[in-house]
Structure formats: structure tokens, C-alpha cells
Amino acid sequence: MGAKRITVVIDTMGSDRGPETIVKGACQALLDSEDLDVCLVGDKDAIEKAIEDNKAPKDRIRVVPTTEVITNFDHPVMALQSKKDSSLVKALTILRDEETCVGLVNAGSTGALLVGSMMFLSKPGERVRPALAAVLPAEKGGFVCLVDTGANIDCLPSMLVQFAHQGSDFMKDMYRIESPKVGLLSNGAEETKGNKLVKETHQMLKEDKSINFVGNIEGTNALSGDCDVLVCDGFAGNQVLKNSEGIARRIITDIVKYSKQTGKPEFMALVQHLMATYDFNSLGGGIVLGVDKPVIKAHGAANESSIRNTVKMLVNLAHNKNIYV
Amino acid sequence: MGAKRITVVIDTMGSDRGPETIVKGACQALLDSEDLDVCLVGDKDAIEKAIEDNKAPKDRIRVVPTTEVITNFDHPVMALQSKKDSSLVKALTILRDEETCVGLVNAGSTGALLVGSMMFLSKPGERVRPALAAVLPAEKGGFVCLVDTGANIDCLPSMLVQFAHQGSDFMKDMYRIESPKVGLLSNGAEETKGNKLVKETHQMLKEDKSINFVGNIEGTNALSGDCDVLVCDGFAGNQVLKNSEGIARRIITDIVKYSKQTGKPEFMALVQHLMATYDFNSLGGGIVLGVDKPVIKAHGAANESSIRNTVKMLVNLAHNKNIYV
């Protein structure tokens, strides 16, 4: 493995903070992994300016200039078909065509990334809908892969079963968990609890011997770590993800206020400690599952350290996959 | 209003901690409100023993002895029909029949309470399904009424519209909000976001001029206070409620650990401060909406102060309603 080099493709365009933040995050990631090269796609001048100010190893950076950008206001399918010189189309093409490319990071339009991933990275004839997963820190330690978090809002039971497999495969590759525990999000732990979708899915998961199904998980324990993969439709998953973010942000804000009111600045160390666990933005991004090569959707407002973490995830995944193969 | 006396009916049976806790909570509530009497229904000996040890005003307590209990293991409809001398059947009968009775508290089976409320407290011919709401502290101050939190798992758009009206009426009565802002839980603030149910409901709420609909609310802002009433199906509402509880409990536990590790006991004051806002158990319970008189489902593990708070809610509601009428 030592001599083999890998490349992560980074679409530098379309994020809230502009290409500079993305490029700087990518440069930081280069310092984490000796065998990593990055391919930066987007506005040439902006990218080169951001690299210049930087002590990153220039020989490990490739710049691919493009002239178009796909934004949140574009229709995903139409934009992918018409904007041939967009950073996303170019980045996906490079990822698909070059064997050493092990993954892609993008902080732009989620819809275009999902559709593009399916168009460029699905096996021909295979029409698996990609899912968007989030990897969140579990209360008992380790991580929970929540799938789906919003790519598939209205789901059939068969789709939830697919999510179970995709999440399970991902957790095997990413964290080398031999037999990931798969839970089904419900409104109670008992088998009889759930809406129509959950009840039907429960029976299918129970009969599926190729995954390690541990039953229903209720909201209180969504991120407890009772399971490695938590399966739900994209509407419910979006609630869990965003509600957790919202409550954590609120409590942390509360502590900052309390610290000021009581005149006890030592509480700020606690705030730092909590931010390290509960600031989901800095932890990485959404992972597109169900496609040939891993694609990560970073938060639109991702900062440098968030981009660095997403690249690190892709590098880890590549390393682990090589070991498995 | 001064001379008029009101009664809250309390089913003392079926809770996790037994009748003693419920009775003591009820006795504490008597000290909060001069015009309140309580009617305690259940095991006579247990109730009288709990009152005896207490400095509560005995002349404001009425004990109604019963010999049967409806538990979580009973089938709600069958139990309500066959256990005629159960504390729940007796309590609901008293609430329905006696004009001075303004509400009921129960910490037993949620299913039986919901079905019983519909059987005893719906207008004849009216087949409105009761909803279970939770009143949670909003980030901006005040409260958010989340409805439904689990009574109605599979919903039609018309049911969500009903929840909007029920929640709106409740917030008017409870907090004297003239025109409560009604939000619809979704996976994005835009009108086009949501699952099939949410999209259809959005259009119906938009056209309903008798409520103050403010649009979709996403998970991050579920409890921010952007709306006074947050409408969703019981599956999604259950996720918001339980997930919020779970994350809050987890962060508070984290702070306790951090306090021990760093040897800084002053953090425990912060924990107390956070518990006062985020310990949803002690804040009250689920409110049954859509029935003639208010019914509160306290947490099965409710403590004395939780029972006291639920009784206080019913007293406030009665006071405000009198003012409105």
C-alpha cells in the first residue's frame, strides 16, 4: 500500500464561503496523508490564488479549470445535461474515469450531486437510487450511520431495506465493523410499533439474514449507539439530524449565556469540549451511498476543518477498502 | 372568579412509581391554588395513607375508592368496557358528569387514556380523533405546542389540519395568545419541501383562513419558537419529542462527566440550570386535544413535581377559559 498514490477530487465551487475555504481545507488534508493527491476543480484564478498563500505541497495538487457552476437554483437534471463545463460535471467525470481517484467532495447543490452521482457512478442498467447518509457520534462511543437523511423523502419498504444494506456495507468499509448492527427508527422499541412503512420494513429486515437486524430503535436512543446503522425514510432522518443539531446548538448557546451571566469564563472550556462532539458541521458531511465510488456532500457552510475531515474520511475509506479487497 | 371552586380529577393508579407519588404531587398542587379541590381516584388505603403523612388541607381532598386498574398490558377498548370499577373509568365518568371538574391527570396507559377520552368526552356523533400534544419550552421564550406526538401514527392531511385547529385553540386558552402561529414540520422551509402528506397538508393550511399558518418549519427550528403550534403526524412528532429528550439528556450527562473529570464541581449549578429547561419529564405531560374537557397524560415515571405541574396547567387553563367565556 505504501507506494500507491490515491487522489481525492474536490469540486471547489458552489459553497456558501467560496472556493478559497474549500481549497484551504483540501490543502490541510494533504498534510494528514502522505499518499494523497488532490484534484481541485473550478475557477482557476481563485484556486491558484488560494494555493499560493499556502504552504501546501504544490506537486501534489492538480488544478482542473472550469467555467460553469451548478447552483441550488438550477434544476439538477437539466443543469447536469447542459452545463458541460461545470465543476461538478468535470469532477464526476474525473472520478468515474480515473482509477486512482477514490472519492469526491462537494459543498454545492445536494440535488445536483445526488442526481449526478447516479448518472455518472451507477453501474449501467443498475437503477439503485442513491441515499444520503450521515455519520454521527454515538453516545456509547463510535459512530451511528443514519440513512437516509433527506435524499429520499417518500419511501417504499424495499428502499429502506436497501438503505440497511448500503449503510451496513459502508460501516464495514469505514470502521471495519464485521457485522454492523442495523436498527429501524420507530416510535417504540416493540415490533408492533411504527407507521405502515416501518411495520412492513420491520418484517422484511427480520427475514433478511444477510444483515444483522437488531429491531426498532426509538427517538430517545437514535444516537445512543444501540445500533451502527439506523434506517429510516429521508423525512424522518432529516428530523433526527436537524433536530439533534438544533437542540445541541441551543444548549451550547445557553451555556455561553450562562457563562456570561454568572461571570464564570471557565465554562467556555466546556463549550469547546461540547462543540467537538455536537457541532455536526465540523464532523464531515453527508455520504452518498449506493454508487460505485464514495461521494461526500459537505455542508454548504462548511469551514476549512470540515473540508479537511471529509477528505480524511475518503482517504480512510480507500485505505480500508484496499485492505478488504 | 374568586369564590368559584374548581376540581381536578386525578387517577392515582397505573403509574411506575405507585399512587403515593401521584397523591403527594396532587397535595402540593393544592398549595398552589386557593380555589382548587382535588378528587383522588384509586386504591382507598394507599391514597389515605399518602394523605395522612401530609400537611395538605384535607377538606379540599375527595377520595373515590376503586378496586380495578387498567394497565399497559390491557387492550384499551376491552379494558374500558369490562373494568367498570377501574380508576380510569371512574375518573373519566366524574370528569364528564360533574360541572365543577375542569380536567383530569393520569400517569397510566396512554392508549387507554386516549380511547377513554374519546369514549367519555367527545360530543355525541362527533368522531374527532383525539391528538396527544406536548408543550415544550421554546428557544426564544414561551412555549411550542407540538401536535401530534404519537397518538396518530399514520395520518391523512385532514387530520393534520385538525391538529392545527386543536393546537391553536389550546394555545389561545392556555397562554392567551390571540392568534397562535401554526407551523408545519418539514424537511425544509420552502413550500415545495415535504413528503406527500406534508405537501398536501401545506396547501390545505394555506387556504384555511381561520388559523395563522406561517409555513414549513424544519427540524433545526422545531423548538425555536418560530411558531406557537407545530403540526406533524404522530410518528414524526414522536421523533422530535424523544430525540430532543435524548440529546438533552446526553449533553447533560456529558457535562456531569466533564465536571467530575476536571474536578470542577461548579459545573453542577449549570446542570441544575439546564435540567430546569430540558428535563421534559418534570415540565408536565402530554395533553389530549380534541375532547370536551382537558385531559393530561403524565409521564409513567412522573415524580411529585411533575404531577404538581400538570395540575397547575389544568388550573391555569380553567382560569383562562373562564376569562374568555
XYZ file of C-alpha atoms in Angstrom:
650
model
C 0.000 0.000 0.000
C 2.853 2.337 0.862
C 3.906 3.418 -2.632
C 0.447 3.531 -4.142
C -0.933 7.040 -4.505
C -4.592 7.993 -4.298
C -6.464 11.105 -5.446
C -9.495 12.833 -3.958
C -11.417 15.030 -6.401
C -12.743 18.274 -4.943
C -15.386 20.455 -6.530
C -14.342 23.858 -5.195
C -17.410 25.734 -6.483
C -20.946 26.378 -5.226
C -20.330 26.553 -1.471
C -21.509 29.422 0.749
C -17.989 30.544 1.652
C -16.498 30.385 -1.840
C -13.600 28.377 -3.350
C -10.909 29.769 -1.034
C -12.252 27.935 2.033
C -12.611 24.683 0.114
C -9.072 24.901 -1.332
C -7.548 25.693 2.052
C -9.346 22.739 3.628
C -8.052 20.485 0.838
C -4.507 21.760 1.385
C -4.740 20.955 5.091
C -5.894 17.437 4.223
C -2.709 16.945 2.167
C -0.699 17.317 5.346
C -2.685 14.497 7.023
C -1.960 11.768 4.449
C 1.376 11.158 2.694
C -0.118 9.107 -0.120
C -2.826 11.616 -1.013
C -3.028 13.906 -4.036
C -5.914 16.293 -4.607
C -7.577 17.316 -7.826
C -9.151 20.755 -7.450
C -11.871 21.557 -9.981
C -13.284 25.054 -10.561
C -12.303 28.684 -11.124
C -8.575 28.553 -11.997
C -7.660 32.013 -10.709
C -9.475 31.608 -7.409
C -7.926 28.175 -6.824
C -4.369 29.263 -7.699
C -4.653 32.347 -5.521
C -5.764 30.235 -2.549
C -2.928 27.739 -3.127
C -0.312 30.491 -3.437
C -0.961 31.821 0.074
C -0.448 28.336 1.355
C 2.439 26.110 2.438
C 0.846 23.006 0.926
C 2.991 20.717 -1.303
C 2.195 22.106 -4.760
C 3.368 18.954 -6.579
C 0.514 17.002 -5.027
C -2.157 19.410 -6.285
C -3.694 19.255 -9.738
C -5.914 22.124 -10.872
C -8.654 21.465 -13.420
C -10.145 24.742 -14.665
C -13.848 25.001 -15.440
C -16.039 27.943 -16.439
C -19.522 26.991 -15.220
C -21.140 26.378 -11.825
C -24.284 24.421 -10.917
C -26.129 26.242 -8.147
C -29.054 25.496 -5.834
C -31.275 27.465 -8.210
C -30.575 25.143 -11.145
C -32.740 22.167 -11.981
C -30.367 19.247 -11.243
C -31.010 17.073 -14.314
C -31.158 19.975 -16.752
C -28.068 21.627 -15.336
C -26.051 18.391 -15.435
C -27.011 17.921 -19.080
C -26.466 21.497 -20.255
C -23.570 22.783 -18.156
C -20.891 20.533 -19.634
C -18.072 22.715 -18.371
C -19.383 22.950 -14.824
C -17.106 21.979 -11.951
C -19.492 19.226 -10.830
C -19.772 17.534 -14.253
C -15.989 17.705 -14.668
C -15.317 16.417 -11.167
C -17.721 13.491 -11.568
C -16.191 12.633 -14.955
C -12.680 12.557 -13.496
C -13.829 10.441 -10.535
C -15.540 7.971 -12.855
C -12.722 7.723 -15.412
C -9.532 7.769 -13.380
C -8.719 4.639 -11.441
C -6.574 6.345 -8.797
C -9.448 8.693 -7.867
C -11.033 7.292 -4.718
C -13.763 9.822 -3.942
C -15.249 13.260 -4.381
C -16.133 16.158 -2.086
C -18.655 18.857 -2.992
C -20.271 21.619 -0.910
C -22.756 22.838 -3.515
C -26.246 21.745 -4.563
C -27.285 18.490 -2.849
C -29.874 17.676 -5.505
C -27.394 18.025 -8.380
C -24.806 15.962 -6.510
C -27.277 13.121 -5.888
C -28.564 13.063 -9.448
C -25.035 13.463 -10.830
C -23.738 10.618 -8.670
C -26.458 8.367 -10.016
C -25.848 9.456 -13.641
C -22.067 9.102 -13.517
C -21.367 6.477 -10.878
C -24.079 3.834 -11.118
C -23.368 0.574 -12.857
C -25.071 0.520 -16.276
C -28.530 -0.976 -16.002
C -28.485 -0.705 -12.241
C -31.087 1.756 -11.042
C -30.342 1.897 -7.344
C -31.437 5.260 -6.004
C -28.584 6.781 -4.027
C -29.186 7.522 -0.349
C -27.669 10.323 1.702
C -26.217 9.085 4.993
C -24.761 10.976 7.943
C -22.186 9.539 10.313
C -22.834 10.892 13.807
C -21.017 10.336 17.105
C -22.758 7.725 19.260
C -23.333 8.208 22.971
C -21.623 4.904 23.798
C -18.639 5.784 21.607
C -18.090 5.054 17.929
C -20.483 6.245 15.275
C -24.010 5.765 14.012
C -24.672 5.818 10.277
C -28.087 7.446 9.842
C -29.582 6.607 6.446
C -31.497 8.251 4.719
C -31.191 11.879 5.834
C -33.167 13.551 3.093
C -32.410 12.241 -0.403
C -35.491 10.005 -0.442
C -38.449 11.667 1.241
C -41.274 9.271 0.306
C -40.066 5.675 0.591
C -41.209 2.122 -0.009
C -40.213 -0.692 2.380
C -37.857 -2.099 -0.286
C -35.951 1.201 -0.290
C -35.458 1.063 3.473
C -34.113 -2.480 3.108
C -31.683 -1.139 0.501
C -30.592 1.589 2.944
C -29.924 -1.131 5.519
C -27.556 -2.895 3.124
C -25.862 0.285 1.923
C -25.310 1.519 5.486
C -24.092 -1.861 6.604
C -21.553 -2.086 3.753
C -20.368 1.442 4.476
C -19.795 0.809 8.188
C -17.865 -2.368 7.335
C -15.589 -0.422 4.980
C -15.283 2.748 7.012
C -14.820 1.415 10.550
C -14.059 -2.261 9.883
C -17.099 -3.384 11.858
C -17.535 -7.014 10.946
C -21.282 -7.312 11.347
C -22.806 -3.840 11.794
C -25.942 -3.756 13.942
C -28.851 -2.387 11.915
C -31.740 -0.656 13.736
C -35.023 0.681 12.381
C -36.186 4.102 13.627
C -39.660 3.848 15.136
C -41.940 5.344 17.761
C -41.318 2.471 20.153
C -38.952 -0.455 20.571
C -41.673 -3.100 20.255
C -42.129 -4.869 16.918
C -45.749 -3.706 16.730
C -44.796 -0.022 16.844
C -44.323 2.137 13.785
C -46.204 3.629 10.874
C -47.269 1.448 7.946
C -43.865 1.840 6.250
C -41.910 0.901 9.380
C -44.090 -2.108 10.239
C -43.697 -3.566 6.747
C -39.973 -2.827 6.670
C -39.527 -4.456 10.087
C -40.828 -7.791 8.772
C -38.583 -7.630 5.698
C -35.473 -6.771 7.710
C -36.253 -9.564 10.171
C -36.249 -12.108 7.384
C -33.102 -10.767 5.717
C -30.299 -12.984 7.005
C -27.553 -11.053 5.213
C -27.757 -8.154 7.686
C -27.580 -8.021 11.469
C -31.001 -6.548 12.290
C -31.448 -5.620 15.962
C -35.036 -4.315 15.804
C -36.769 -0.980 16.329
C -34.978 1.963 17.925
C -36.954 4.874 19.339
C -36.051 8.551 19.104
C -34.572 8.775 22.587
C -31.921 6.253 21.566
C -31.451 7.282 17.938
C -27.811 8.219 18.523
C -27.171 6.139 21.644
C -25.110 3.561 19.795
C -27.514 0.637 20.245
C -27.039 0.180 16.508
C -24.295 1.037 13.991
C -26.750 1.776 11.179
C -30.083 3.481 11.796
C -32.516 3.073 8.924
C -35.420 5.456 8.196
C -37.057 7.360 5.368
C -35.476 10.676 4.388
C -38.196 12.719 6.055
C -37.743 11.113 9.485
C -33.949 11.012 9.120
C -33.891 14.689 8.287
C -35.812 15.355 11.514
C -33.370 13.328 13.609
C -30.335 15.005 12.031
C -31.606 18.573 12.119
C -33.389 18.288 15.443
C -30.242 16.912 17.082
C -28.233 19.776 15.592
C -30.841 22.291 16.719
C -31.068 21.088 20.326
C -27.275 20.780 20.672
C -26.715 24.272 19.270
C -29.394 25.613 21.603
C -27.923 24.059 24.743
C -24.427 25.232 23.825
C -25.760 28.781 23.252
C -27.477 28.504 26.633
C -24.186 27.623 28.323
C -22.421 30.576 26.681
C -25.148 32.901 28.003
C -24.975 31.314 31.453
C -21.210 31.718 31.444
C -21.558 35.431 30.736
C -24.359 35.953 33.257
C -22.559 34.206 36.072
C -19.237 35.784 35.121
C -17.592 32.357 35.010
C -15.413 32.226 31.895
C -14.232 28.689 32.769
C -17.469 27.460 31.217
C -16.028 28.307 27.816
C -13.693 25.305 28.046
C -16.784 23.153 28.439
C -18.307 24.814 25.378
C -15.209 23.874 23.356
C -15.478 20.327 24.661
C -19.157 20.070 23.655
C -18.582 21.689 20.253
C -16.054 18.967 19.447
C -18.801 16.353 19.755
C -22.010 18.122 18.818
C -21.019 20.537 16.054
C -22.133 18.186 13.305
C -20.971 20.632 10.625
C -17.325 20.246 11.511
C -17.593 16.464 11.699
C -17.868 15.930 7.983
C -20.832 15.746 5.689
C -23.469 13.600 4.062
C -22.234 10.472 2.345
C -23.839 9.372 -0.912
C -24.410 5.624 -0.640
C -25.367 3.214 -3.410
C -22.901 4.441 -6.041
C -19.629 2.966 -7.332
C -17.239 5.382 -5.658
C -17.783 7.341 -2.445
C -19.065 10.905 -2.746
C -19.353 13.295 0.182
C -21.680 16.261 0.347
C -20.095 18.769 2.717
C -22.311 21.353 4.429
C -22.927 24.419 2.225
C -21.368 26.498 5.004
C -18.520 24.026 5.602
C -15.352 25.585 7.004
C -11.752 24.544 6.280
C -11.625 21.956 9.029
C -14.895 20.422 7.844
C -13.488 20.012 4.306
C -10.294 18.565 5.754
C -12.355 15.997 7.700
C -14.382 14.931 4.677
C -11.198 14.327 2.665
C -9.777 12.368 5.587
C -12.885 10.163 5.598
C -12.402 9.353 1.918
C -8.737 8.530 2.493
C -9.602 6.212 5.404
C -12.254 4.545 3.314
C -9.782 3.969 0.481
C -7.194 2.525 2.857
C -9.698 0.197 4.495
C -11.155 -0.911 1.201
C -7.710 -1.823 -0.104
C -7.182 -3.976 2.930
C -10.504 -5.699 2.410
C -10.041 -6.333 -1.293
C -63.980 34.074 39.615
C -62.855 34.473 43.238
C -65.492 32.401 45.024
C -65.975 29.758 42.357
C -64.295 26.471 43.167
C -62.845 24.061 40.620
C -61.895 20.382 40.860
C -59.143 18.435 39.112
C -59.728 14.673 38.936
C -56.631 12.550 39.427
C -56.342 8.882 38.539
C -53.779 7.768 41.118
C -53.290 4.264 39.672
C -51.150 2.713 36.942
C -48.013 4.864 37.189
C -44.497 3.454 37.530
C -43.928 4.928 40.985
C -47.286 3.970 42.505
C -50.158 6.008 43.983
C -48.112 7.630 46.768
C -46.114 9.827 44.346
C -49.255 10.882 42.489
C -51.122 11.746 45.709
C -48.206 13.749 47.083
C -47.918 15.703 43.827
C -51.647 16.433 43.956
C -51.344 17.626 47.568
C -48.544 20.005 46.568
C -50.745 21.392 43.788
C -53.410 22.251 46.383
C -50.978 24.673 47.978
C -50.508 26.490 44.628
C -54.167 27.378 44.005
C -56.660 28.552 46.634
C -59.738 27.741 44.562
C -58.671 24.184 43.748
C -60.073 20.920 45.108
C -58.769 17.529 44.021
C -60.643 14.302 43.512
C -58.306 11.340 44.001
C -59.483 8.100 42.415
C -57.952 4.703 43.175
C -56.888 2.396 45.994
C -58.505 3.909 49.111
C -55.940 2.667 51.623
C -52.932 3.769 49.574
C -54.427 7.217 48.957
C -55.413 7.782 52.587
C -52.022 6.682 53.821
C -50.283 9.125 51.467
C -52.593 11.977 52.539
C -52.080 11.236 56.228
C -48.323 11.841 56.083
C -49.044 15.177 54.503
C -49.853 18.705 55.597
C -52.283 19.228 52.731
C -55.738 20.732 53.525
C -57.834 17.556 53.942
C -61.149 19.384 53.400
C -60.172 20.075 49.799
C -59.486 16.413 49.003
C -62.159 13.929 47.970
C -61.245 10.262 47.773
C -63.136 7.986 45.382
C -62.268 4.331 46.044
C -61.995 1.881 43.146
C -60.955 -1.769 43.012
C -59.620 -2.225 39.457
C -56.691 -0.854 37.444
C -56.201 -0.626 33.663
C -52.568 -1.353 32.816
C -50.361 -1.109 29.742
C -50.933 -4.814 29.184
C -54.709 -4.398 28.803
C -56.396 -3.886 25.453
C -57.688 -0.308 25.802
C -61.206 -0.742 24.395
C -61.837 -4.090 26.078
C -60.476 -2.909 29.416
C -62.576 0.268 29.370
C -65.690 -1.791 28.668
C -65.075 -4.591 31.154
C -63.284 -2.920 34.075
C -66.201 -0.802 35.237
C -64.684 -0.215 38.663
C -61.283 0.833 37.340
C -59.808 4.129 38.459
C -59.692 5.410 34.864
C -63.342 4.643 34.050
C -64.438 6.189 37.340
C -62.234 9.265 36.887
C -63.488 9.859 33.325
C -67.101 9.443 34.480
C -66.663 12.024 37.235
C -64.949 14.449 34.847
C -67.739 14.084 32.303
C -70.637 14.313 34.767
C -69.603 16.954 37.276
C -69.651 20.519 36.068
C -67.054 21.826 38.518
C -64.485 19.256 37.313
C -62.154 21.052 34.915
C -59.672 18.356 33.919
C -58.043 15.006 34.584
C -54.499 13.776 35.185
C -53.413 10.171 34.614
C -49.956 8.568 34.541
C -51.032 5.100 33.371
C -51.710 3.555 29.951
C -51.611 6.165 27.163
C -53.704 4.024 24.827
C -56.486 3.526 27.367
C -56.479 7.226 28.255
C -56.801 8.259 24.605
C -59.561 5.781 23.825
C -61.297 6.555 27.127
C -61.138 10.296 26.471
C -62.791 9.767 23.114
C -65.450 7.427 24.570
C -66.332 9.633 27.530
C -65.529 13.171 26.445
C -66.451 13.500 22.780
C -69.690 15.160 21.801
C -72.238 12.540 20.672
C -71.995 11.993 16.935
C -68.668 13.785 16.769
C -65.905 11.419 15.778
C -62.879 13.648 16.147
C -59.835 11.521 16.899
C -58.035 12.918 19.921
C -54.438 14.037 19.463
C -51.660 13.958 22.020
C -49.803 17.268 22.260
C -46.698 18.244 24.194
C -45.964 21.766 25.373
C -42.216 22.369 25.195
C -40.094 25.391 26.082
C -39.185 27.464 23.012
C -35.704 28.813 22.430
C -36.996 32.369 22.025
C -39.038 32.093 25.223
C -42.619 30.933 25.640
C -43.764 27.505 24.535
C -44.312 25.402 21.445
C -47.293 23.067 21.287
C -46.135 20.017 19.336
C -49.087 18.043 17.956
C -49.323 15.056 17.393
C -46.667 13.307 19.483
C -47.726 9.713 18.989
C -51.481 9.158 19.272
C -51.956 9.121 15.491
C -49.100 7.397 13.720
C -50.485 7.135 10.164
C -52.255 10.369 9.250
C -54.284 11.934 6.455
C -53.854 15.623 5.558
C -57.296 16.365 7.057
C -56.069 15.037 10.413
C -53.083 17.380 10.395
C -55.425 20.289 9.651
C -57.477 19.185 12.655
C -54.308 19.158 14.796
C -53.609 22.717 13.646
C -57.001 23.857 14.927
C -56.797 21.878 18.161
C -53.313 23.178 18.930
C -54.303 26.720 18.033
C -57.347 26.635 20.335
C -55.263 25.170 23.125
C -52.564 27.860 22.901
C -55.252 30.557 22.908
C -56.776 29.125 26.076
C -53.570 28.184 27.823
C -51.321 31.178 27.152
C -53.864 33.756 25.919
C -52.114 34.036 22.554
C -54.590 35.829 20.348
C -53.583 34.367 17.007
C -51.165 31.442 17.545
C -48.642 30.956 14.750
C -49.070 27.480 13.242
C -46.067 25.823 11.559
C -45.862 22.542 9.640
C -42.883 20.275 10.358
C -40.988 19.527 7.153
C -37.553 18.769 5.760
C -37.092 22.318 4.540
C -38.697 25.730 4.925
C -39.694 26.017 1.259
C -43.277 25.247 0.282
C -42.097 22.551 -2.137
C -40.381 20.547 0.616
C -42.006 17.679 2.458
C -43.314 14.176 1.971
C -46.635 13.588 0.212
C -48.583 14.117 3.445
C -46.829 17.381 4.277
C -47.141 18.824 0.765
C -50.881 18.171 0.665
C -51.360 19.482 4.196
C -49.379 22.626 3.360
C -51.863 23.579 0.631
C -54.860 22.957 2.905
C -53.386 25.004 5.767
C -52.534 27.835 3.380
C -56.139 28.092 2.308
C -57.547 27.879 5.834
C -58.152 31.479 6.860
C -59.284 30.579 10.384
C -55.723 29.795 11.513
C -52.493 31.775 11.345
C -50.350 29.476 9.188
C -46.711 30.555 8.931
C -45.443 27.795 6.629
C -42.988 24.911 6.903
C -40.581 24.626 9.818
C -37.508 22.384 9.563
C -36.105 20.191 12.311
C -33.359 22.618 13.312
C -36.030 25.136 14.301
C -38.671 22.744 15.617
C -38.481 24.218 19.118
C -37.022 27.611 18.231
C -40.303 29.436 18.781
C -40.839 30.484 15.152
C -44.313 29.053 15.674
C -46.595 28.509 18.683
C -48.085 25.294 17.302
C -46.003 22.775 15.346
C -48.122 20.326 13.376
C -46.944 16.864 12.271
C -48.043 13.238 12.194
C -47.572 11.227 15.386
C -44.563 9.346 14.018
C -42.571 12.499 13.206
C -43.739 14.252 16.385
C -42.633 11.311 18.452
C -39.177 11.598 16.865
C -38.923 15.322 17.643
C -40.070 14.837 21.248
C -37.960 11.790 22.051
C -34.921 12.875 20.065
C -34.892 16.254 21.827
C -35.158 14.486 25.195
C -32.407 12.069 24.216
C -29.913 14.697 23.034
C -30.597 16.978 26.012
C -30.154 14.089 28.465
C -26.949 13.092 26.696
C -25.398 16.560 26.793
C -26.333 16.986 30.455
C -24.768 13.594 31.264
C -21.691 14.722 29.329
C -21.398 17.858 31.466
C -21.695 15.828 34.686
C -18.851 13.577 33.482
C -16.767 16.577 32.425
C -17.368 18.179 35.813
C -16.037 15.053 37.554
C -13.063 14.656 35.213
C -11.938 18.246 35.525
C -12.666 18.331 39.263
C -14.792 21.441 38.832
C -17.946 20.939 40.908
C -19.222 24.411 39.951
C -20.471 22.849 36.732
C -23.209 21.175 38.743
C -25.003 24.526 39.099
C -25.087 24.663 35.313
C -26.523 21.142 35.221
C -29.354 22.247 37.540
C -29.945 25.241 35.293
C -30.139 23.063 32.169
C -32.331 20.439 33.849
C -34.905 23.149 34.610
C -35.349 23.751 30.876
C -34.588 20.443 29.225
C -35.940 17.819 31.613
C -39.172 17.450 29.693
C -40.490 14.932 32.220
C -40.727 17.485 35.003
C -42.348 20.069 32.749
C -45.701 18.352 32.574
C -47.094 15.769 30.245
C -48.974 15.039 27.066
C -52.217 16.918 26.597
C -55.164 15.157 24.978
C -56.653 17.594 22.466
C -59.950 17.325 20.623
C -62.112 16.338 23.604
C -64.641 18.332 25.664
C -62.561 18.750 28.802
C -58.766 18.788 29.089
C -57.010 15.547 29.969
C -53.289 15.306 30.731
C -51.190 12.184 30.357
C -48.311 12.491 32.806
C -45.132 10.501 32.158
C -45.370 6.945 33.526
C -42.330 7.747 35.664
C -43.642 11.211 36.663
C -42.403 12.465 40.012
C -44.281 14.611 42.538
C -43.232 17.886 40.969
C -44.287 16.682 37.527
C -47.774 15.820 38.824
C -47.937 19.186 40.582
C -47.105 20.933 37.274
C -49.748 19.053 35.294
C -52.426 20.008 37.851
C -51.230 23.612 37.709
C -51.619 23.563 33.901
C -55.235 22.438 34.235
C -55.932 25.141 36.814
C -54.435 27.837 34.550
C -56.441 26.540 31.629
C -59.655 26.691 33.672
C -58.893 30.233 34.826
C -58.114 31.468 31.324
C -61.133 29.762 29.819
C -63.399 31.420 32.369
C -61.961 34.759 31.389
C -62.516 34.044 27.723
C -66.099 32.820 28.067
